[in-house]
Short mmCIF file of C-alpha atoms in Angstrom, two decimals:
data_model
loop_
_atom_site.label_atom_id
_atom_site.label_comp_id
_atom_site.label_asym_id
_atom_site.label_seq_id
_atom_site.Cartn_x
_atom_site.Cartn_y
_atom_site.Cartn_z
CA MET A 1 0.12 0.31 25.67
CA LEU A 2 -2.97 -0.34 23.55
CA THR A 3 -3.49 1.56 20.31
CA LEU A 4 -6.71 1.59 18.32
CA GLY A 5 -5.96 2.08 14.61
CA ILE A 6 -8.56 3.28 12.10
CA GLU A 7 -8.06 3.22 8.31
CA THR A 8 -10.53 4.48 5.67
CA SER A 9 -8.30 6.05 3.02
CA CYS A 10 -9.83 4.24 0.03
CA ASP A 11 -12.14 1.23 -0.21
CA GLU A 12 -11.27 -0.76 2.92
CA THR A 13 -12.94 0.00 6.25
CA ALA A 14 -10.46 -1.21 8.84
CA ALA A 15 -9.80 -1.12 12.57
CA ALA A 16 -7.16 -2.83 14.68
CA VAL A 17 -5.91 -3.01 18.25
CA LEU A 18 -2.16 -3.15 18.74
CA GLU A 19 -0.28 -3.79 21.98
CA ASP A 20 3.06 -2.06 22.57
CA GLY A 21 3.47 -1.25 18.88
CA VAL A 22 4.12 -4.80 17.70
CA LYS A 23 1.68 -7.33 19.21
CA LEU A 24 -1.45 -7.49 17.08
CA ARG A 25 -4.54 -8.13 19.17
CA SER A 26 -7.04 -7.70 16.31
CA ASN A 27 -7.03 -6.62 12.66
CA VAL A 28 -10.47 -6.27 11.04
CA ILE A 29 -10.79 -5.32 7.36
CA ALA A 30 -14.05 -4.92 5.44
CA SER A 31 -13.49 -4.76 1.68
CA GLN A 32 -15.78 -3.00 -0.80
CA HIS A 33 -14.76 -5.02 -3.86
CA ASP A 34 -18.30 -6.28 -4.39
CA ILE A 35 -19.55 -2.68 -4.54
CA HIS A 36 -17.03 -1.39 -7.06
CA SER A 37 -16.38 -4.47 -9.21
CA LYS A 38 -19.16 -3.77 -11.70
CA TYR A 39 -17.75 -0.30 -12.36
CA GLY A 40 -14.21 -1.49 -13.06
CA GLY A 41 -12.79 0.79 -10.39
CA ILE A 42 -13.53 2.69 -7.20
CA VAL A 43 -16.48 5.09 -7.15
CA PRO A 44 -15.56 7.66 -4.44
CA GLU A 45 -19.15 8.50 -3.48
CA LEU A 46 -20.04 4.84 -2.97
CA ALA A 47 -16.82 4.25 -1.04
CA GLY A 48 -17.59 7.06 1.39
CA ARG A 49 -21.15 5.88 1.96
CA SER A 50 -19.99 2.34 2.62
CA HIS A 51 -17.50 3.59 5.22
CA VAL A 52 -20.31 5.48 6.98
CA ASP A 53 -22.39 2.30 7.13
CA LYS A 54 -19.58 0.08 8.45
CA ILE A 55 -17.12 2.14 10.48
CA HIS A 56 -18.65 1.80 13.95
CA PHE A 57 -19.36 -1.91 13.51
CA ILE A 58 -15.76 -2.53 12.39
CA ILE A 59 -14.35 -0.61 15.35
CA GLN A 60 -16.57 -2.54 17.75
CA GLU A 61 -15.53 -5.84 16.18
CA ALA A 62 -11.85 -4.94 16.52
CA LEU A 63 -12.33 -4.16 20.22
CA GLU A 64 -14.25 -7.40 20.80
CA GLN A 65 -11.66 -9.54 19.00
CA ALA A 66 -8.94 -7.92 21.09
CA ALA A 67 -10.99 -8.60 24.25
CA VAL A 68 -10.75 -4.96 25.34
CA LYS A 69 -13.12 -2.05 25.88
CA LEU A 70 -12.74 1.46 24.57
CA ASP A 71 -11.77 2.64 28.07
CA ASP A 72 -8.76 0.27 27.92
CA ILE A 73 -7.36 1.99 24.82
CA ASP A 74 -4.43 4.35 25.46
CA LEU A 75 -4.13 5.94 22.01
CA ILE A 76 -6.25 6.36 18.88
CA ALA A 77 -4.39 6.51 15.54
CA VAL A 78 -6.20 7.32 12.29
CA THR A 79 -5.24 7.73 8.65
CA GLN A 80 -5.38 11.44 7.79
CA GLY A 81 -4.18 11.20 4.17
CA PRO A 82 -3.43 10.78 1.38
CA GLY A 83 -6.55 9.13 0.01
CA LEU A 84 -10.11 9.81 -1.12
CA VAL A 85 -11.38 12.88 0.72
CA GLY A 86 -14.85 11.45 1.35
CA SER A 87 -13.41 8.20 2.68
CA LEU A 88 -10.81 9.88 4.88
CA LEU A 89 -13.41 12.14 6.49
CA VAL A 90 -15.37 9.14 7.75
CA GLY A 91 -12.43 7.65 9.60
CA LEU A 92 -11.22 11.02 10.88
CA ASN A 93 -14.63 12.01 12.19
CA ALA A 94 -15.11 8.64 13.88
CA ALA A 95 -11.68 8.91 15.52
CA LYS A 96 -12.24 12.50 16.61
CA GLY A 97 -15.60 11.59 18.09
CA LEU A 98 -14.10 8.73 20.09
CA ALA A 99 -11.21 10.90 21.29
CA PHE A 100 -13.55 13.72 22.32
CA ALA A 101 -15.91 11.38 24.15
CA THR A 102 -13.19 9.47 26.01
CA GLY A 103 -10.43 12.05 26.37
CA LYS A 104 -7.96 9.67 24.72
CA PRO A 105 -5.04 11.16 22.76
CA LEU A 106 -5.53 11.13 19.00
CA ILE A 107 -2.80 11.06 16.38
CA GLY A 108 -3.10 11.45 12.61
CA ILE A 109 -0.93 9.20 10.43
CA ASN A 110 0.19 9.51 6.84
CA HIS A 111 -1.06 6.42 5.00
CA LEU A 112 2.33 5.92 3.34
CA GLU A 113 4.12 5.94 6.68
CA GLY A 114 1.83 3.13 7.72
CA HIS A 115 2.88 1.08 4.71
CA LEU A 116 6.58 1.72 5.37
CA LEU A 117 6.29 0.53 8.97
CA ALA A 118 3.95 -2.43 8.35
CA ILE A 119 6.97 -4.76 8.30
CA PHE A 120 7.52 -4.10 12.03
CA LEU A 121 4.28 -5.93 12.76
CA GLN A 122 6.04 -9.03 11.42
CA GLU A 123 9.72 -8.61 12.23
CA PRO A 124 12.18 -5.86 13.19
CA VAL A 125 14.28 -4.25 10.44
CA GLU A 126 17.45 -2.33 11.17
CA PHE A 127 17.55 1.30 10.01
CA PRO A 128 18.33 2.69 7.53
CA PHE A 129 16.71 0.81 4.66
CA VAL A 130 15.18 1.43 1.25
CA GLY A 131 11.38 1.27 1.24
CA LEU A 132 9.49 0.50 -1.97
CA ILE A 133 5.75 1.24 -1.73
CA VAL A 134 3.75 -0.26 -4.60
CA SER A 135 -0.01 0.21 -4.38
CA GLY A 136 -3.06 1.30 -6.33
CA GLY A 137 -2.32 4.95 -5.72
CA HIS A 138 1.44 5.12 -5.18
CA THR A 139 4.71 3.79 -6.50
CA ASP A 140 7.40 5.41 -4.36
CA LEU A 141 10.96 4.75 -3.24
CA TYR A 142 12.11 6.04 0.16
CA ARG A 143 15.22 6.08 2.24
CA VAL A 144 13.98 5.24 5.73
CA ASN A 145 16.45 6.49 8.32
CA GLY A 146 14.27 5.89 11.36
CA PHE A 147 10.77 6.32 12.72
CA GLY A 148 9.47 9.59 11.31
CA ASP A 149 12.52 10.17 9.09
CA TYR A 150 11.72 9.37 5.45
CA HIS A 151 13.27 10.81 2.29
CA VAL A 152 11.78 10.38 -1.18
CA LEU A 153 14.20 8.85 -3.69
CA GLY A 154 11.77 8.36 -6.56
CA ARG A 155 8.08 8.12 -7.38
CA SER A 156 5.77 7.59 -10.33
CA ARG A 157 5.48 10.58 -12.63
CA ASP A 158 2.07 9.45 -13.86
CA ASP A 159 0.23 6.23 -12.99
CA ALA A 160 0.83 3.99 -10.01
CA ALA A 161 1.71 0.36 -10.70
CA GLY A 162 -1.41 -0.90 -8.97
CA GLU A 163 -3.63 1.43 -10.96
CA SER A 164 -2.04 0.05 -14.13
CA PHE A 165 -2.90 -3.51 -13.08
CA ASP A 166 -6.52 -2.44 -12.58
CA LYS A 167 -6.70 -0.69 -15.96
CA VAL A 168 -5.17 -3.60 -17.85
CA ALA A 169 -7.64 -5.99 -16.22
CA LYS A 170 -10.45 -3.67 -17.27
CA MET A 171 -9.15 -3.58 -20.87
CA LEU A 172 -9.27 -7.37 -20.90
CA GLY A 173 -12.75 -7.48 -19.38
CA TRP A 174 -11.68 -9.08 -16.12
CA GLY A 175 -13.23 -6.70 -13.63
CA TYR A 176 -11.97 -5.10 -10.42
CA PRO A 177 -9.68 -5.41 -8.51
CA GLY A 178 -7.29 -6.20 -11.33
CA GLY A 179 -4.11 -7.17 -9.50
CA PRO A 180 -5.04 -10.69 -8.38
CA ILE A 181 -6.73 -11.50 -11.71
CA VAL A 182 -3.79 -10.33 -13.83
CA GLU A 183 -1.34 -12.26 -11.63
CA LYS A 184 -3.40 -15.44 -11.92
CA ARG A 185 -3.82 -15.23 -15.69
CA ALA A 186 -0.16 -14.26 -16.18
CA ARG A 187 0.87 -17.69 -14.88
CA GLU A 188 -0.84 -19.20 -17.94
CA GLY A 189 0.85 -16.93 -20.47
CA ASP A 190 4.23 -16.36 -22.10
CA PRO A 191 5.90 -13.15 -20.85
CA ASN A 192 8.08 -13.10 -23.98
CA ALA A 193 5.22 -13.40 -26.47
CA HIS A 194 5.21 -9.63 -26.87
CA ASN A 195 7.92 -7.11 -25.97
CA PHE A 196 6.16 -4.48 -23.88
CA PRO A 197 8.14 -1.27 -23.20
CA ARG A 198 10.05 -0.50 -20.00
CA ALA A 199 10.18 3.17 -19.03
CA TRP A 200 13.66 3.67 -17.56
CA LEU A 201 13.55 7.49 -17.90
CA GLU A 202 16.79 9.49 -17.55
CA LYS A 203 20.02 7.75 -16.63
CA GLY A 204 20.18 7.27 -12.87
CA SER A 205 16.56 8.29 -12.31
CA LEU A 206 14.67 6.41 -9.62
CA ASP A 207 11.30 7.70 -10.82
CA PHE A 208 8.70 5.47 -12.46
CA SER A 209 6.29 5.81 -15.37
CA PHE A 210 3.58 3.34 -16.36
CA SER A 211 1.25 5.36 -18.60
CA GLY A 212 3.15 4.35 -21.75
CA LEU A 213 2.97 0.70 -20.78
CA LYS A 214 -0.81 0.93 -20.40
CA THR A 215 -1.04 2.47 -23.87
CA ALA A 216 1.14 -0.31 -25.28
CA VAL A 217 -1.18 -2.91 -23.78
CA ARG A 218 -4.23 -1.23 -25.30
CA THR A 219 -2.50 -1.12 -28.70
CA ALA A 220 -1.51 -4.81 -28.48
CA ILE A 221 -5.10 -5.77 -27.69
CA ALA A 222 -6.46 -3.74 -30.60
CA ARG A 223 -3.95 -5.07 -33.14
CA ARG A 224 -4.35 -8.76 -32.46
CA GLY A 225 -7.52 -8.73 -34.57
CA ASP A 226 -10.97 -10.17 -34.16
CA ASN A 227 -10.08 -13.70 -35.26
CA GLY A 228 -8.68 -14.65 -31.88
CA LYS A 229 -5.25 -15.50 -33.28
CA GLY A 230 -1.98 -14.10 -32.07
CA LEU A 231 -1.55 -12.90 -28.51
CA SER A 232 -3.79 -14.49 -25.92
CA ASP A 233 -5.16 -12.63 -22.91
CA ALA A 234 -2.78 -14.64 -20.74
CA ASP A 235 0.20 -13.65 -22.90
CA ILE A 236 -0.71 -9.99 -22.57
CA ALA A 237 -1.11 -10.32 -18.81
CA ALA A 238 2.24 -12.11 -18.52
CA GLY A 239 4.06 -9.60 -20.70
CA PHE A 240 2.56 -6.62 -18.88
CA GLN A 241 3.33 -8.01 -15.43
CA SER A 242 6.88 -8.86 -16.47
CA ALA A 243 7.46 -5.28 -17.65
CA VAL A 244 6.19 -3.81 -14.38
CA VAL A 245 8.15 -6.21 -12.19
CA GLU A 246 11.40 -5.73 -14.11
CA VAL A 247 11.33 -1.96 -13.66
CA LEU A 248 10.31 -2.10 -10.00
CA VAL A 249 13.07 -4.56 -9.12
CA ALA A 250 15.76 -2.75 -11.09
CA LYS A 251 14.95 0.66 -9.61
CA ALA A 252 14.74 -0.71 -6.07
CA LEU A 253 18.17 -2.31 -6.38
CA SER A 254 19.56 0.88 -7.94
CA ALA A 255 18.25 2.80 -4.93
CA CYS A 256 20.12 0.44 -2.60
CA GLU A 257 23.28 0.93 -4.63
CA GLN A 258 22.98 4.72 -4.76
CA GLU A 259 22.28 4.95 -1.03
CA GLY A 260 24.84 2.36 -0.02
CA LEU A 261 22.24 0.22 1.79
CA ASP A 262 21.86 -3.54 1.96
CA ARG A 263 18.28 -3.73 3.25
CA ILE A 264 15.06 -3.19 1.32
CA VAL A 265 11.41 -3.37 2.39
CA LEU A 266 8.73 -4.05 -0.21
CA THR A 267 5.26 -2.98 0.88
CA GLY A 268 1.86 -1.76 -0.34
CA GLY A 269 -1.01 -3.64 -1.96
CA VAL A 270 0.94 -4.75 -5.03
CA ALA A 271 3.59 -6.24 -2.73
CA ALA A 272 1.15 -9.15 -2.38
CA ASN A 273 1.91 -10.03 -6.02
CA GLY A 274 3.82 -13.31 -5.97
CA ALA A 275 5.86 -12.60 -9.10
CA LEU A 276 7.09 -9.27 -7.70
CA ARG A 277 7.92 -10.72 -4.29
CA GLN A 278 9.87 -13.60 -5.78
CA ALA A 279 11.74 -11.48 -8.34
CA LEU A 280 12.85 -8.89 -5.79
CA GLN A 281 13.82 -11.46 -3.20
CA GLU A 282 15.89 -13.46 -5.70
CA ALA A 283 17.56 -10.40 -7.24
CA SER A 284 18.31 -9.00 -3.79
CA ALA A 285 19.86 -12.26 -2.60
CA GLU A 286 22.14 -12.33 -5.65
CA ARG A 287 23.52 -8.91 -4.62
CA GLY A 288 23.79 -9.63 -0.91
CA ILE A 289 20.81 -7.42 -0.06
CA ARG A 290 18.30 -8.49 2.57
CA CYS A 291 14.72 -8.17 1.33
CA PHE A 292 11.80 -7.90 3.75
CA VAL A 293 8.16 -8.25 2.67
CA PRO A 294 5.13 -8.18 4.99
CA LYS A 295 2.67 -11.03 4.64
CA PRO A 296 -0.16 -10.18 2.20
CA ILE A 297 -2.71 -9.22 4.88
CA LEU A 298 -0.30 -6.50 6.03
CA CYS A 299 0.39 -5.31 2.48
CA THR A 300 -3.17 -4.29 1.71
CA ASP A 301 -4.71 -1.21 3.33
CA ASN A 302 -5.15 -2.10 7.00
CA ALA A 303 -5.48 -0.39 10.35
CA ALA A 304 -2.74 -2.42 12.04
CA MET A 305 -0.05 -0.50 10.15
CA ILE A 306 -1.70 2.79 11.15
CA ALA A 307 -1.72 1.71 14.78
CA CYS A 308 1.94 0.71 14.48
CA ALA A 309 2.99 4.05 13.01
CA GLY A 310 0.82 5.88 15.53
CA THR A 311 2.42 4.10 18.47
CA PHE A 312 5.98 4.91 17.42
CA ARG A 313 5.10 8.53 16.57
CA TYR A 314 3.27 8.98 19.87
CA ARG A 315 6.24 7.70 21.84
CA ASN A 316 8.50 10.25 20.14
CA ALA A 317 6.09 13.22 20.45
CA PRO A 318 2.88 12.56 22.38
CA PRO A 319 0.07 15.02 21.57
CA PRO A 320 -2.14 16.55 24.27
CA ALA A 321 -5.18 14.44 25.15
CA GLY A 322 -8.04 14.92 22.72
CA GLN A 323 -5.91 16.73 20.15
CA LEU A 324 -4.83 15.62 16.69
CA LEU A 325 -1.12 15.65 15.94
CA ALA A 326 0.24 16.53 12.48
CA LEU A 327 -2.86 17.81 10.70
CA ASP A 328 -0.92 18.11 7.45
CA ALA A 329 -1.27 14.77 5.66
CA HIS A 330 2.28 15.12 4.30
CA ALA A 331 3.88 16.54 7.45
CA ASN A 332 5.48 13.20 8.32
CA PHE A 333 7.56 13.10 5.16
CA THR A 334 10.62 14.92 3.86
CA VAL A 335 10.18 15.41 0.11
#
């Protein structure tokens, strides 16, 4: 079975061809970082226009790399939400057009479900497990009981961890995207040079909050003075990253304890952060918990994970040819 995946939820235009739900035949991703970098963040209008310019070329490239034609495709899977409305519409309309023209079945996938199942493109994980999604738009904890069966355990009450990385990088004048820059500069700094706050919230809560941490970073930058003495940019980056990682790791392990599970999957764009990957893997090993993390290319927004989720969902409940299954972007999740 060949599935064509299409992903345009934010600022990556992506298409992939997946065989039998696990064998990746192609995975093409076109980033827009050069477009948005000078603005310090994503400009939705520019993102949507870039998707329009690239989408058909990216789909064609994915088919060519997979050495297949559109007629060979058995299923089309597309991200239907959540994400930027203008960006999502481009991918959805492209997918609907292809499905209408070819008569192929079309299935809509929740972007977060794609992240949760991205690990299956790399290795199988036994259900149930705790899934920690850390990205630019989401910081969520799930209990994953099986394909299509996800229960929210906790989520950010304000800012996502990835968004916080971007904002801190912007405060320090480092540009966009902020995650890789902050991680790189943090290696040069002292994480203990300044004690940034950790938002633990109520006892036993698995929710997150990063808005206060962002404010603390802004205050630390302002108070170090104009003479260049005191905290360095690298110290601030290291202290900020340490605060984020500590909370993410602690809450993920608490989720495993509360749910009685010994498997955890870390995924989402921020899962490419080396400090987070190492900290969670080491802390998990100390507690006898198996930690699974997709390779970085599968952590970022990509169409392979959408194709993967689409394949498994199609096998459980195939939609009629040419029709879109699960129009509600949150229909795949139990909240």
